[in-house]
Tab-separated table of C-alpha atoms and ligand atoms in Angstrom:
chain	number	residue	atom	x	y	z
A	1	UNK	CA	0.000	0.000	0.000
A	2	UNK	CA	2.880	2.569	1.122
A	3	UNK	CA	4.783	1.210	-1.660
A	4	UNK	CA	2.064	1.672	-4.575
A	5	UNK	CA	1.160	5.374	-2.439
A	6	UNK	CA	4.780	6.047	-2.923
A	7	UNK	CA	5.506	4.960	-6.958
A	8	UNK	CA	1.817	7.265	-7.672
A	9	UNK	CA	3.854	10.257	-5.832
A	10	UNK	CA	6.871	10.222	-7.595
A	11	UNK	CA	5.064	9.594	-10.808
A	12	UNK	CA	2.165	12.211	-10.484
A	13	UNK	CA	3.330	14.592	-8.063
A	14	UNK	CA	5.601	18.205	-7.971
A	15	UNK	CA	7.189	19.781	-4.657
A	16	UNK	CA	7.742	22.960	-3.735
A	17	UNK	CA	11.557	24.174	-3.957
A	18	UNK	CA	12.320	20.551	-4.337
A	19	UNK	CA	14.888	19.751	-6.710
A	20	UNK	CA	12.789	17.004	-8.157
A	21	UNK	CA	15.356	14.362	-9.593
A	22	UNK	CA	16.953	13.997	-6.620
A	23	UNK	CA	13.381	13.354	-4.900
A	24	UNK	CA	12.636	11.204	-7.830
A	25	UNK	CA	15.369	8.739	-7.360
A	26	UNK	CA	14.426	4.949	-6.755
A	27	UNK	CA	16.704	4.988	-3.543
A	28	UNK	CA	14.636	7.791	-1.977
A	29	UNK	CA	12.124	7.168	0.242
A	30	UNK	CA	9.840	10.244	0.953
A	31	UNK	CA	8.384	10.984	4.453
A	32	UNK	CA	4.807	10.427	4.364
A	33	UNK	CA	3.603	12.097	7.438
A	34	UNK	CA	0.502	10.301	9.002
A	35	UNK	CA	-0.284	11.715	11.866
A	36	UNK	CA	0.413	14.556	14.426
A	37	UNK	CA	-0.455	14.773	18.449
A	38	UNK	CA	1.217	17.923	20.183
A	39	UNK	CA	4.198	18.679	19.095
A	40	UNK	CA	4.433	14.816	17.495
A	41	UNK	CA	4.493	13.888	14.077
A	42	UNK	CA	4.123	10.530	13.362
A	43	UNK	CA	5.205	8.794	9.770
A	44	UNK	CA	4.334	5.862	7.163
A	45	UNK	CA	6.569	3.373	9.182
A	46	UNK	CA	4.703	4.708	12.866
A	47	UNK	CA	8.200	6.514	13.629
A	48	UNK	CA	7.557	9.750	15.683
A	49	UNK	CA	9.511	12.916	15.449
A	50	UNK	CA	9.610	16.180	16.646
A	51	UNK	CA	8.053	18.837	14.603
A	52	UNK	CA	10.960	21.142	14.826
A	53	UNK	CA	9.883	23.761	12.714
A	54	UNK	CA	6.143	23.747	13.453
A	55	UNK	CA	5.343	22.350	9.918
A	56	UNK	CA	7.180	25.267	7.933
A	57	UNK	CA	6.292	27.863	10.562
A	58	UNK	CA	2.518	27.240	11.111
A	59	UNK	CA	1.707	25.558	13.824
A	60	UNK	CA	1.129	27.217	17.182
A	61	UNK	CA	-0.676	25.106	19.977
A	62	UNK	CA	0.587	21.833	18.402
A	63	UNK	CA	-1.057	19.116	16.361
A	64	UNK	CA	-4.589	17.551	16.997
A	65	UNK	CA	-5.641	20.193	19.484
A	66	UNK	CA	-8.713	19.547	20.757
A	67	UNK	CA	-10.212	22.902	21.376
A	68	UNK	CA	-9.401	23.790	17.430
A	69	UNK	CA	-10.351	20.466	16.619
A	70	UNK	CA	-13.531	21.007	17.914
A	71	UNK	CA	-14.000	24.714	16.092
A	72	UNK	CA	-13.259	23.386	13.189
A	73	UNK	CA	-16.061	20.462	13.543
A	74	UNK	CA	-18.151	22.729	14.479
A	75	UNK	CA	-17.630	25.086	11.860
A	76	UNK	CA	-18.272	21.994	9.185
A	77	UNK	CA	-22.125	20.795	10.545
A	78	UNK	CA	-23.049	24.126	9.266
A	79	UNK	CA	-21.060	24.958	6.430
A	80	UNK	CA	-17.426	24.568	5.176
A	81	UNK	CA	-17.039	27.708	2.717
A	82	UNK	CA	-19.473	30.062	0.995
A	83	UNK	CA	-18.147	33.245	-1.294
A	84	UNK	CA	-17.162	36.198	0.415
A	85	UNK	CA	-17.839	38.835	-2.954
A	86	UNK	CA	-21.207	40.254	-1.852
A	87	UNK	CA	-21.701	37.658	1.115
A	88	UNK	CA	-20.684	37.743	5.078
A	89	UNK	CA	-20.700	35.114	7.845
A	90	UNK	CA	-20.302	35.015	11.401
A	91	UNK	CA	-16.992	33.496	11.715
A	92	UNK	CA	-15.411	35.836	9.527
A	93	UNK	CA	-16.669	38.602	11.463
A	94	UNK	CA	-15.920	37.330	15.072
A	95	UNK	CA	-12.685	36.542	13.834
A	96	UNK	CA	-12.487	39.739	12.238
A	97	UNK	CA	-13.077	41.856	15.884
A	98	UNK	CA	-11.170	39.552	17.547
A	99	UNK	CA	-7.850	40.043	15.341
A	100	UNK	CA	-8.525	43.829	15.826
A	101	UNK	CA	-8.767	43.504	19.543
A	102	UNK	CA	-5.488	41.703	19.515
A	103	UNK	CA	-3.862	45.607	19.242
A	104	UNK	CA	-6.157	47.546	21.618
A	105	UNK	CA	-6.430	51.174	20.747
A	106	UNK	CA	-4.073	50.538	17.638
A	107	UNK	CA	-5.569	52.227	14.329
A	108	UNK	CA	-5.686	48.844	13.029
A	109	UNK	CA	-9.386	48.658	12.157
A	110	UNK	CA	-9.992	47.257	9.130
A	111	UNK	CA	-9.675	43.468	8.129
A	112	UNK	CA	-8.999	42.463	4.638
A	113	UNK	CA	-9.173	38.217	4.565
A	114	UNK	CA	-7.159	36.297	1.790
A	115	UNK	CA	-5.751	32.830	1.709
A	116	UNK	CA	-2.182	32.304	2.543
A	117	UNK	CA	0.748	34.738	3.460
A	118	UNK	CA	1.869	35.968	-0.359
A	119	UNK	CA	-1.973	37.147	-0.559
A	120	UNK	CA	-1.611	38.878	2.462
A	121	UNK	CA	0.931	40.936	1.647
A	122	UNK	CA	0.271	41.006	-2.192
A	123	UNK	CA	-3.355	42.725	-0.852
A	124	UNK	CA	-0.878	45.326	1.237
A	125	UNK	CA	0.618	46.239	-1.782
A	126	UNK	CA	-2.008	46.795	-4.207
A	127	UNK	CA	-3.567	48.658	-1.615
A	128	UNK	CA	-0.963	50.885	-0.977
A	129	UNK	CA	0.036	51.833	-4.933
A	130	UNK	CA	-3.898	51.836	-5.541
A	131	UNK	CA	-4.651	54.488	-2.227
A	132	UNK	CA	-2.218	56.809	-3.586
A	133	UNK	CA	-3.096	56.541	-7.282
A	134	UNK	CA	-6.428	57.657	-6.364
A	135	UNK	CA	-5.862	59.675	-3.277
A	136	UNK	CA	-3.562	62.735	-3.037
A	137	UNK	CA	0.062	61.412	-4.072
A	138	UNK	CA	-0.338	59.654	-7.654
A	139	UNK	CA	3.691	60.109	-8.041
A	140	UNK	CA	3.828	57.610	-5.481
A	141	UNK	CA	4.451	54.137	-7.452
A	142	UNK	CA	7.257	52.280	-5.421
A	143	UNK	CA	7.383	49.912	-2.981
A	144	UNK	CA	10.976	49.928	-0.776
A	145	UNK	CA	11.810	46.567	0.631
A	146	UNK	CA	14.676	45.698	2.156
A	147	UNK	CA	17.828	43.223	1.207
A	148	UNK	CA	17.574	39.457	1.777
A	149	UNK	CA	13.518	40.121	2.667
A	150	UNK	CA	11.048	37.260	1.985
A	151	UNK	CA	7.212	38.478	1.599
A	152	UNK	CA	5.813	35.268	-0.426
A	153	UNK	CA	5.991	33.809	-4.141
A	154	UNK	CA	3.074	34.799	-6.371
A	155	UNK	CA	3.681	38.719	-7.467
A	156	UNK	CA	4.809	36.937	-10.855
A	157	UNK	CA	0.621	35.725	-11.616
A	158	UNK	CA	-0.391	39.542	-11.353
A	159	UNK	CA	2.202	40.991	-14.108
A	160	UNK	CA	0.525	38.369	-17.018
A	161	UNK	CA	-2.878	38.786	-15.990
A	162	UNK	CA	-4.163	41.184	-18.496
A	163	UNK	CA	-7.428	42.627	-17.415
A	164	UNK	CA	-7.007	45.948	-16.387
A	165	UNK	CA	-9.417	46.858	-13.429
A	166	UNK	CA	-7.933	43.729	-11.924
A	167	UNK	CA	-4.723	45.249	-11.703
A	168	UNK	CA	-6.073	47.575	-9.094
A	169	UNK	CA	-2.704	50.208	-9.105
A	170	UNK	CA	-3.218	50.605	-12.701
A	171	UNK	CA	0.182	49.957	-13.310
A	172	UNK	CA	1.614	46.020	-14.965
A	173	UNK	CA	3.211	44.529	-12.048
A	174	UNK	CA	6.263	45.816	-12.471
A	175	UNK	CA	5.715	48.433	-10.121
A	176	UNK	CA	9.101	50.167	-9.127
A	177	UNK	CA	11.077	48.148	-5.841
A	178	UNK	CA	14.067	50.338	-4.960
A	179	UNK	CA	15.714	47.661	-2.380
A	180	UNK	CA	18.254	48.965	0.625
A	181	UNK	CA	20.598	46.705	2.573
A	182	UNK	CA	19.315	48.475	6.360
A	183	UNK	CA	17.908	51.218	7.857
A	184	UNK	CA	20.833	53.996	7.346
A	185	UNK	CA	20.269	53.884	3.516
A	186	UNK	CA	17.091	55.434	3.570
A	187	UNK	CA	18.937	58.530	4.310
A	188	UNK	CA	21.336	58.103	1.332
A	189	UNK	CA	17.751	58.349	-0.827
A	190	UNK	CA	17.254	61.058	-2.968
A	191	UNK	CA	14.921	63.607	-2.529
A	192	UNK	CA	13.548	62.413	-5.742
A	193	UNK	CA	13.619	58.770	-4.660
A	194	UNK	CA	11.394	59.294	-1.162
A	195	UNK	CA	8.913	61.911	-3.114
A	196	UNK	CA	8.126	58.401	-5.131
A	197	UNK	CA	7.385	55.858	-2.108
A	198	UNK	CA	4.034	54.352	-1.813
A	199	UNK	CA	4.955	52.095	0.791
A	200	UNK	CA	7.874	50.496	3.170
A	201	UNK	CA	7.727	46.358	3.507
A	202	UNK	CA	9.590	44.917	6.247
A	203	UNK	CA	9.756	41.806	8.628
A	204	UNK	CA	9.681	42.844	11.920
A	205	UNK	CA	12.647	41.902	14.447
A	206	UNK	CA	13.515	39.208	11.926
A	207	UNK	CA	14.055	38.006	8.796
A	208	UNK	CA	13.092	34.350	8.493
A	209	UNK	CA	13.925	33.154	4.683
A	210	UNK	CA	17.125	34.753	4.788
A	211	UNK	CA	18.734	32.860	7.945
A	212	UNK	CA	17.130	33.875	10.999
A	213	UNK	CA	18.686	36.997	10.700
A	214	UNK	CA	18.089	40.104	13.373
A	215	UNK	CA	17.113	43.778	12.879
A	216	UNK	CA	19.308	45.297	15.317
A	217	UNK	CA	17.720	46.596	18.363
A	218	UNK	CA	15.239	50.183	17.589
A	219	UNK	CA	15.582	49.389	13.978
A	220	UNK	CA	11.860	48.800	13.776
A	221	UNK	CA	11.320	51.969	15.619
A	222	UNK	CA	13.585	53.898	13.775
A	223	UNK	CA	11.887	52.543	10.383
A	224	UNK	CA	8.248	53.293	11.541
A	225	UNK	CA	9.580	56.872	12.837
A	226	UNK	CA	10.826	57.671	9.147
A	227	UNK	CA	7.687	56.458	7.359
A	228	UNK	CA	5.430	58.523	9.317
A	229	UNK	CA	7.666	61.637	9.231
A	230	UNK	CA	7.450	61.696	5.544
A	231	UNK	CA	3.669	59.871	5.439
A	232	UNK	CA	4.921	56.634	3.451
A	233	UNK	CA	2.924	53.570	4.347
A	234	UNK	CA	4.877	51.218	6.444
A	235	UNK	CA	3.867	47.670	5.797
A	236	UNK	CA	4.829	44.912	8.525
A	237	UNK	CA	4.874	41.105	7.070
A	238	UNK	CA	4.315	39.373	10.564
A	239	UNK	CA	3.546	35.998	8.252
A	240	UNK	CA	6.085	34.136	10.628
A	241	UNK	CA	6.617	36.707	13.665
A	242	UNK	CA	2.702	37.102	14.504
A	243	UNK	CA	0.512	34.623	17.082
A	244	UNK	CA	2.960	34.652	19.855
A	245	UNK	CA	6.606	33.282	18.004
A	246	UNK	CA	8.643	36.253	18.837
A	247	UNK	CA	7.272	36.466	22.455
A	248	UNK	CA	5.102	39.060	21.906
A	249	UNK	CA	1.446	38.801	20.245
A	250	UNK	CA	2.718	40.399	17.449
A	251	UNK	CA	6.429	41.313	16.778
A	252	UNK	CA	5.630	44.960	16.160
A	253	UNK	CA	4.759	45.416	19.745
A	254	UNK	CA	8.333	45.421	21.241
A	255	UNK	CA	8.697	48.041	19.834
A	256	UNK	CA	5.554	49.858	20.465
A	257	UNK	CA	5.141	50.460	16.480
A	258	UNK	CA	1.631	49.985	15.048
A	259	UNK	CA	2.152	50.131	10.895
A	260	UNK	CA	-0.158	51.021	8.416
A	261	UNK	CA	-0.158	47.259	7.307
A	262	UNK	CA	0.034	44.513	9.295
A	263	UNK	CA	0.168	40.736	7.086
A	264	UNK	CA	-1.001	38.029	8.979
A	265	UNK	CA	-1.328	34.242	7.657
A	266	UNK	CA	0.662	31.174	8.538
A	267	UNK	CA	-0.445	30.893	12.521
A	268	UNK	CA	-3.250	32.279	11.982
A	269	UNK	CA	-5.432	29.129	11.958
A	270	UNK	CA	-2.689	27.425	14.559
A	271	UNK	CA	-1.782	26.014	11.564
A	272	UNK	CA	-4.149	24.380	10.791
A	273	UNK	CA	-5.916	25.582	7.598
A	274	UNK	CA	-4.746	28.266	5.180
A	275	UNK	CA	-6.391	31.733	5.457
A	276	UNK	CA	-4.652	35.056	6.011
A	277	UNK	CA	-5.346	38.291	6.674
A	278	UNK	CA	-4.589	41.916	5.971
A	279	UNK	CA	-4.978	44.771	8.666
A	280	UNK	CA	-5.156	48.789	8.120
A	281	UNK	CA	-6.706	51.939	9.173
A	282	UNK	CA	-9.548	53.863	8.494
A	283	UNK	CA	-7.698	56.323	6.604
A	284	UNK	CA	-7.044	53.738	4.037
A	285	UNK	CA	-10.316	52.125	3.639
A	286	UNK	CA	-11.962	55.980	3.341
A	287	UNK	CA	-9.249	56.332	0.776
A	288	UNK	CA	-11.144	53.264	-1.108
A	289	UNK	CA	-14.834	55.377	-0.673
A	290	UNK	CA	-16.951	56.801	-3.122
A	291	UNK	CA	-18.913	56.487	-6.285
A	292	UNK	CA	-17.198	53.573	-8.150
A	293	UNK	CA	-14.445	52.816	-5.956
A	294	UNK	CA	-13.534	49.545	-4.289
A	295	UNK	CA	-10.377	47.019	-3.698
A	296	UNK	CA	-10.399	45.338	-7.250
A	297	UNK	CA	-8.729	42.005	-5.438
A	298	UNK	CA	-10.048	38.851	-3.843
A	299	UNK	CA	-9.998	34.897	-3.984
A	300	UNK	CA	-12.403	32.645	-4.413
A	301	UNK	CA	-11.688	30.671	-0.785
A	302	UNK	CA	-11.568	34.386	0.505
A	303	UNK	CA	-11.966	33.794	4.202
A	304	UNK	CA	-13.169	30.584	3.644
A	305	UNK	CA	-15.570	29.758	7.005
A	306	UNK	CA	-13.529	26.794	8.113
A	307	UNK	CA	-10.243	28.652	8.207
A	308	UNK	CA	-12.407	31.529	10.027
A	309	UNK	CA	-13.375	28.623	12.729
A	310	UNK	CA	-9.952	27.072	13.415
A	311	UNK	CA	-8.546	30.730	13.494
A	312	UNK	CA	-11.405	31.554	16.375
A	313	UNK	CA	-10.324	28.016	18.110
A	314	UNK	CA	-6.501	29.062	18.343
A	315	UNK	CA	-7.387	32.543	19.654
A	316	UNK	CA	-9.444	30.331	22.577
A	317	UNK	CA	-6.627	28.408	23.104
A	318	UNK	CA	-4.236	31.375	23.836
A	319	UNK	CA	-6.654	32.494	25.947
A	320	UNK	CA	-7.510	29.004	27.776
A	321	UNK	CA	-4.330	27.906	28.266
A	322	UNK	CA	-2.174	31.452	28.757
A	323	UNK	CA	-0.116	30.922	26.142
A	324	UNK	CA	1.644	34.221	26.094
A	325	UNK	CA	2.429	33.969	29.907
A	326	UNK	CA	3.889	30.537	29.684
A	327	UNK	CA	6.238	32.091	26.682
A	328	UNK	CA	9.024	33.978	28.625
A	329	UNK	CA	9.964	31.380	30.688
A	330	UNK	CA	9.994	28.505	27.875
A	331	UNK	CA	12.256	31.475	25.773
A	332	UNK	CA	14.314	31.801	28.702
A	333	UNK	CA	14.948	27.285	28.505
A	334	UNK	CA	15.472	27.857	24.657
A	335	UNK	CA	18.021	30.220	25.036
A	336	UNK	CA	19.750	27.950	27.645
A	337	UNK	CA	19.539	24.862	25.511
A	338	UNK	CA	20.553	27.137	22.376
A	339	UNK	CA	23.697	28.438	24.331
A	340	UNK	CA	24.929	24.580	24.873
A	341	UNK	CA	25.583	24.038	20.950
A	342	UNK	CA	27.934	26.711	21.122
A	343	UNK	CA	30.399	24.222	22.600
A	344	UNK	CA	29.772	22.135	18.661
A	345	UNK	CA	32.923	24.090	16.521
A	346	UNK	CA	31.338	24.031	13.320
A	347	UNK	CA	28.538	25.747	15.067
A	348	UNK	CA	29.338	29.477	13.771
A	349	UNK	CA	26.642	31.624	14.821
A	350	UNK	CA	22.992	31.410	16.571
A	351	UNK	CA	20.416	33.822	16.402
A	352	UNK	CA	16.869	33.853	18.149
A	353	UNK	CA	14.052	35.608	18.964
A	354	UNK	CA	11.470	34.274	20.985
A	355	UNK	CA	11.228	30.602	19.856
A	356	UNK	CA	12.423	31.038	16.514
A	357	UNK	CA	16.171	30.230	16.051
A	358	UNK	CA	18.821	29.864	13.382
A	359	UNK	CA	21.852	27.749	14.177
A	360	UNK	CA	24.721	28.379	11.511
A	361	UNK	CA	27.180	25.661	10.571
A	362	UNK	CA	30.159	26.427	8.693
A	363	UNK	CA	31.753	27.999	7.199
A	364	UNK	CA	31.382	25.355	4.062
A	365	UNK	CA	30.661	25.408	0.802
A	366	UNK	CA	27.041	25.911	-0.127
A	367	UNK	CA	26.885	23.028	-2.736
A	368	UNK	CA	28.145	20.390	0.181
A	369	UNK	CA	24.851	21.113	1.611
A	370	UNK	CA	25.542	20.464	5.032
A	371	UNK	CA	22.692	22.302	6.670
A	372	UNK	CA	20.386	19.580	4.494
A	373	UNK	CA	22.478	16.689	5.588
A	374	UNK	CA	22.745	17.825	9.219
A	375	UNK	CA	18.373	17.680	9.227
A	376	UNK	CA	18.450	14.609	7.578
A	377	UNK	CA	20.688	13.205	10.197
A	378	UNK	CA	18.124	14.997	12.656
A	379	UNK	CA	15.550	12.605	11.516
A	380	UNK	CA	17.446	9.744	12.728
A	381	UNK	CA	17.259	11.276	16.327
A	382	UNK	CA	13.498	12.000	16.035
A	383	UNK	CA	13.712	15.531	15.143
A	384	UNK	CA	11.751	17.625	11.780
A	385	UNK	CA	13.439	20.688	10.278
A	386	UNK	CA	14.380	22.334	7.494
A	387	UNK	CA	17.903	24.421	6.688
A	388	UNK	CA	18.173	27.910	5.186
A	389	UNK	CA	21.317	27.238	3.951
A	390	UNK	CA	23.412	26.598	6.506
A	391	UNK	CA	21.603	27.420	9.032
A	392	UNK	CA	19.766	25.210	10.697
A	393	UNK	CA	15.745	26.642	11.804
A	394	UNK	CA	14.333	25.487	15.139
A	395	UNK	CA	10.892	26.993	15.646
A	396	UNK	CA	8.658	24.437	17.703
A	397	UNK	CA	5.208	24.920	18.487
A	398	UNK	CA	4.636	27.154	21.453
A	399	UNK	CA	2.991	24.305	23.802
A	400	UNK	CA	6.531	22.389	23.347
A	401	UNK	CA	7.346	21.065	26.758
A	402	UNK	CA	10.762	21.004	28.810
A	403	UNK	CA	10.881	17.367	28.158
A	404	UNK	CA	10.462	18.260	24.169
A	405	UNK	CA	12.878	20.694	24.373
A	406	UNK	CA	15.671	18.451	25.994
A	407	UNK	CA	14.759	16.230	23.024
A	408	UNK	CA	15.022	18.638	20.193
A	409	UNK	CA	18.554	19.952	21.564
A	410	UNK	CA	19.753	16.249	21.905
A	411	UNK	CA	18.320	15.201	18.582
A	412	UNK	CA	20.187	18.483	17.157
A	413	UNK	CA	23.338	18.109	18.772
A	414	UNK	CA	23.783	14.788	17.605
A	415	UNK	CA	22.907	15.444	14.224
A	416	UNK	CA	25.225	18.078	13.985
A	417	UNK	CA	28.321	16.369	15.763
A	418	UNK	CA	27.481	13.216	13.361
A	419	UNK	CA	27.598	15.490	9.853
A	420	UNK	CA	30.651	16.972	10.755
A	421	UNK	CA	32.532	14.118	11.881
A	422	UNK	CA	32.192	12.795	8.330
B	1	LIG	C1	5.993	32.196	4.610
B	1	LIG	C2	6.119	33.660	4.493
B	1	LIG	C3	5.414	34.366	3.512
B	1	LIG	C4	4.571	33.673	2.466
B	1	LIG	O1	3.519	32.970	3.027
B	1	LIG	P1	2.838	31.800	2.167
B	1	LIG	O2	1.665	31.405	2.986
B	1	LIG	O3	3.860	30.726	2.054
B	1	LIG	O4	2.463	32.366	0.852
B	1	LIG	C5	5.532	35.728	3.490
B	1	LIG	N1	6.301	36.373	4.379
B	1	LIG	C6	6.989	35.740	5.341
B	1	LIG	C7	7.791	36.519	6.311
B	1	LIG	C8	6.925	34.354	5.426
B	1	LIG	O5	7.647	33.720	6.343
């Protein structure tokens, strides 16, 4: 049965940033994950292992929860999705006031539901070029982003679509990027350059795809400081950092800055289903008022009422089981356990916030692939992540126990000590 499962996959089926020979090879065996309890995953041959990296940086209260479980169940004796384009629901609007309360007496009013966290920010964009296009500051057609940032992979299907009022900024995607390595180059822009911003895209605190690597300290301050002195949109892409992984709610709150934007997906649902969701102000849904105006964007699973039920069931969950208060203390255990591998030598550099960490090996060649081989060899010891590179990402589920913990450090440690001994 596994067997026959396994020759249909490789002969039907096409991964995500998979080099697909290699995963195609008769030799290879692909992990066929089964089941999950906690922070458990269990596979085809009933072998358990750690999920290390909360699934690719979903999951929250771990796997199976019962309280989300039950949301989601439900959610489904009623209905599982109806159209949001001219329709509402209830879950989408509890949800909807209870993501705004998350930020009490923030301007973040206003909540614009898509499907996964490229949508999210993709809708934070349009809306951006498209409020100033219509609204005071046409000039303003770029987006600044910053070096080595990650905000999601579909901008590419909007620049061939080719119906115009769909296209919401007017312009072809293609709109202008001017990039900058840090927060000191925006004051090498020209005069010329700033006059031209829409909009300001940045993951807070840290940026995930490109290492686990940290803002410095005020950075996010500093940013949020510039945007508003010269009224550019600042757009936060809290995709990874929101629902409690940072140690905060939200990343954007240690540092006390509320953007114009906030992008929310991947822990939304606990990780459970995909939905995401866009924040703003009133000042930029007024700027999307009047006769003929609207947000010329949407998908068809638009806050699709099952994703809206599990998202409502991990918000009870935080608040059932204190999930933020239990955080500094479990931080404080990661950082211990963290601080141990510095004793590996290959282990170069570690950076963390909250419970996300990056563990750098090296310094090797990138084509020996040694942070792949050192996860593989993770398996072995019970343990599921995924490298950037060389660096290693450990980002377990918030409910992860001491016990787990201990576990994912051994499982690590080993794994490391065994790749580099070879
Ligand atoms: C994962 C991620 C995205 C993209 O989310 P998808 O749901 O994979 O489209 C965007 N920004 C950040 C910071 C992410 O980590």
């Amino acid at each position: 049965m596994i067997q026959t499962l396994l020759q249909l996959e490789k002969r039907h089926l096409w991964h995500p940033f998979t080099p697909m020979q290699a995963w195609c090879e008769e030799a290879h065996e692909p992990l066929m994950l089964v089941s999950g309890q906690g922070s458990y995953l269990k596979d085809q041959h009933g072998r358990e292992y750690l999920d290390g990296n909360s699934s690719i940086w979903t999951n929250i209260h771990g796997h199976s929860h019962p309280t989300i479980h039950n949301a989601i169940r439900a959610q489904l004796e009623k209905i599982s999705h109806t159209s949001f384009l001219g329709f509402t629901h209830e879950p989408a609007i509890q949800l909807g006031k209870a993501l705004v309360d998350l930020l009490p007496g923030s301007a973040l009013s206003r909540v614009f539901y898509s499907d996964n966290g490229s949508t999210a920010i993709e809708s934070a964009i349009r809306m951006t070029l498209q409020y100033w296009k219509q609204n005071e500051h046409p000039e303003r057609d770029t987006i600044l982003a910053f070096d080595r940032a990650y905000h999601g992979d579909t901008l590419g299907a909007a620049s061939v679509g080719g119906i115009p009022i769909f296209k919401g900024s007017g312009n072809d995607f293609g709109y202008r990027v001017v990039r900058v390595p840090n927060l000191e180059a925006l004051d090498a822009l020209s005069v010329d350059e700033v006059s031209r911003l829409a909009g300001v895209i940045l993951e807070p605190l840290i940026q995930g795809s490109a290492g686990m690597r940290l803002w410095p300290k005020g950075m996010l301050k500093g940013l949020s400081q510039w945007c508003q002195q010269r009224d550019v949109f600042l757009i936060l892409d809290e995709v990874m950092t929101g629902f409690g992984r940072t140690g905060s709610m939200f990343a954007c709150q240690q540092e006390g800055v509320i953007p114009d934007f906030l992008c929310l997906a991947k822990g939304i649902t606990g990780g459970y289903l995909p939905l995401a969701a866009t924040l703003t102000t009133e000042r930029v849904f007024e700027g999307f008022l009047g006769a003929g105006r609207a947000f010329y964007y949407g998908h068809s699973y638009t806050a699709n009422q099952l994703g809206c039920a599990a998202a409502l069931g991990s918000l009870q969950v935080f608040r059932e089981e204190g999930t933020m208060e239990t955080l500094s203390a479990k931080t404080a255990s990661f950082t211990q356990h963290l601080e141990t591998l510095r004793e590996i030598p290959a282990v170069m550099d570690i950076r963390q916030c909250g419970l996300i960490a990056g563990v750098e090996i090296g310094p090797y060649a990138p084509e020996l692939l040694m942070g792949v081989k050192a996860c593989l060899a993770a398996r072995k010891y019970g343990l599921l992540t995924r490298p950037v590179v060389d660096t290693i990402v450990l980002m377990p589920p918030l409910n992860i126990s001491e016990t787990e913990l201990e576990a994912m450090f051994s499982a690590i440690r080993h794994a490391i000590t065994e790749v580099i001994a070879q």
